């Protein structure tokens, strides 16, 4: 029913806030039995790729855009590795407000670029990485009086907490481990706030350990210092200087969790396994979660029988190039039944 409708009474929504709604949120939480039983855990995937623009960004964007409208903003602006821009462009189109998006040139997955363009945003390709594009977007917002809808906008993280509430409502408690990809570090912070708040309001017993996974080539929260030239196949989390680093550090510390990194090879292997043994096609950044769970298992640090929720942040269809680069070709045949029978072997 849309995040503002379902959770409006727990969000900063007033009678003046426009009821923006693309039916975001309420995403499936799927039990991944085949993979979980191999690992000896109760493994769940939260399918954030089922949101209207195909990523978790829609949860927070709906409130950020509603508030921008309420405040009379002339336009919205953001920098993005792809998903924030797709989401911002979708909501801007839905409500009819101009949208400017700054993207790191040549480093955004094809599907996300197509989304921003088809939704009618002004798309600006910046010769620089995401971190630089974000600095520029922030300055431009101040200069022009536009609403910035990156996660520096507080409404984004406030509404992203709804993901944690949905998980707790569905499971009846929090999971033991919450496993999440980390880029600009907003989502892990929002989930932690969401779990704590849910415990206060609805009296669940536990809180999860927050396990944040970064790509090895863009892992400032693992190394402890900014990464000037982030590089990874998981372009969504190709970020060297996360804006919400401090919030994310406290989430991990308070929960007794950790930051860790996974290589591009591990991410792509996990993408294949999630698809072929789970039936879920998630984009590479999202698969840093499963790669991380495998790493914990290898290191003997995945407690037997624990419940593990992975936030599968974005839809695999956004980045078909990444998937195609690691699978074989289709089996080709002419149009005869003999040839078909030849290849239909069990
Ligand atoms: N997964 C996906 C698919 C993402 O698009 C992002 C961030 C993350 C994980 C990391 O989330 O930044 O809250 O730690 N994408 C942003 C964007 C940066 O511009 O779309 P985070």
Coordinates of C-alpha atoms and ligand atoms in Angstrom, one line a residue, residues 55-57 79-85 112 130 150-151 156 160 181-188 236-237 239 283 285-286 313-314, ligand 1:
X55 CA 15.9 -0.9 -5.7
X56 CA 15.6 -0.1 -2.0
X57 CA 16.0 3.6 -2.7
X79 CA 24.4 12.3 -7.4
X80 CA 24.2 8.6 -7.9
X81 CA 26.0 5.4 -8.8
X82 CA 22.7 4.6 -10.6
X83 CA 19.9 3.5 -8.3
X84 CA 19.3 6.8 -6.4
X85 CA 19.0 8.5 -9.8
X112 CA 19.9 2.4 -14.4
X130 CA 30.5 9.3 -7.2
X150 CA 20.8 11.8 -1.6
X151 CA 20.9 10.2 1.9
X156 CA 15.7 9.3 3.1
X160 CA 14.4 3.5 4.9
X181 CA 26.0 -4.2 1.2
X182 CA 27.6 -0.9 2.2
X183 CA 28.4 2.0 -0.1
X184 CA 27.5 5.5 1.1
X185 CA 26.6 3.7 4.4
X186 CA 23.1 5.2 4.7
X187 CA 21.1 2.0 4.5
X188 CA 23.0 0.1 7.2
X236 CA 26.4 0.6 -7.1
X237 CA 28.9 0.6 -4.1
X239 CA 32.2 4.7 -3.2
X283 CA 22.6 -7.0 -9.0
X285 CA 26.3 -5.0 -5.1
X286 CA 23.4 -6.9 -3.5
X313 CA 19.2 -4.1 -2.5
X314 CA 18.7 -4.0 -6.3
Ligands
LIG1 N1 23.1 -1.7 -3.0 C1 22.7 -1.0 -4.1 C2 22.0 -1.8 -5.2 C3 22.9 0.4 -4.1 O1 22.5 1.0 -5.2 C4 23.5 1.0 -3.1 C5 23.8 2.5 -3.1 C6 24.0 0.2 -2.0 C7 23.7 -1.1 -2.0 C8 24.6 0.8 -0.8 O2 23.7 1.5 0.0 O3 24.8 3.7 0.0 O4 23.1 3.2 1.7 O5 25.3 2.1 1.8 N2 23.6 3.2 -4.1 C9 23.7 4.7 -4.1 C10 23.2 5.2 -5.4 C11 25.0 5.2 -3.7 O6 23.6 6.3 -5.9 O7 22.3 4.6 -6.1 P1 24.3 2.7 0.9

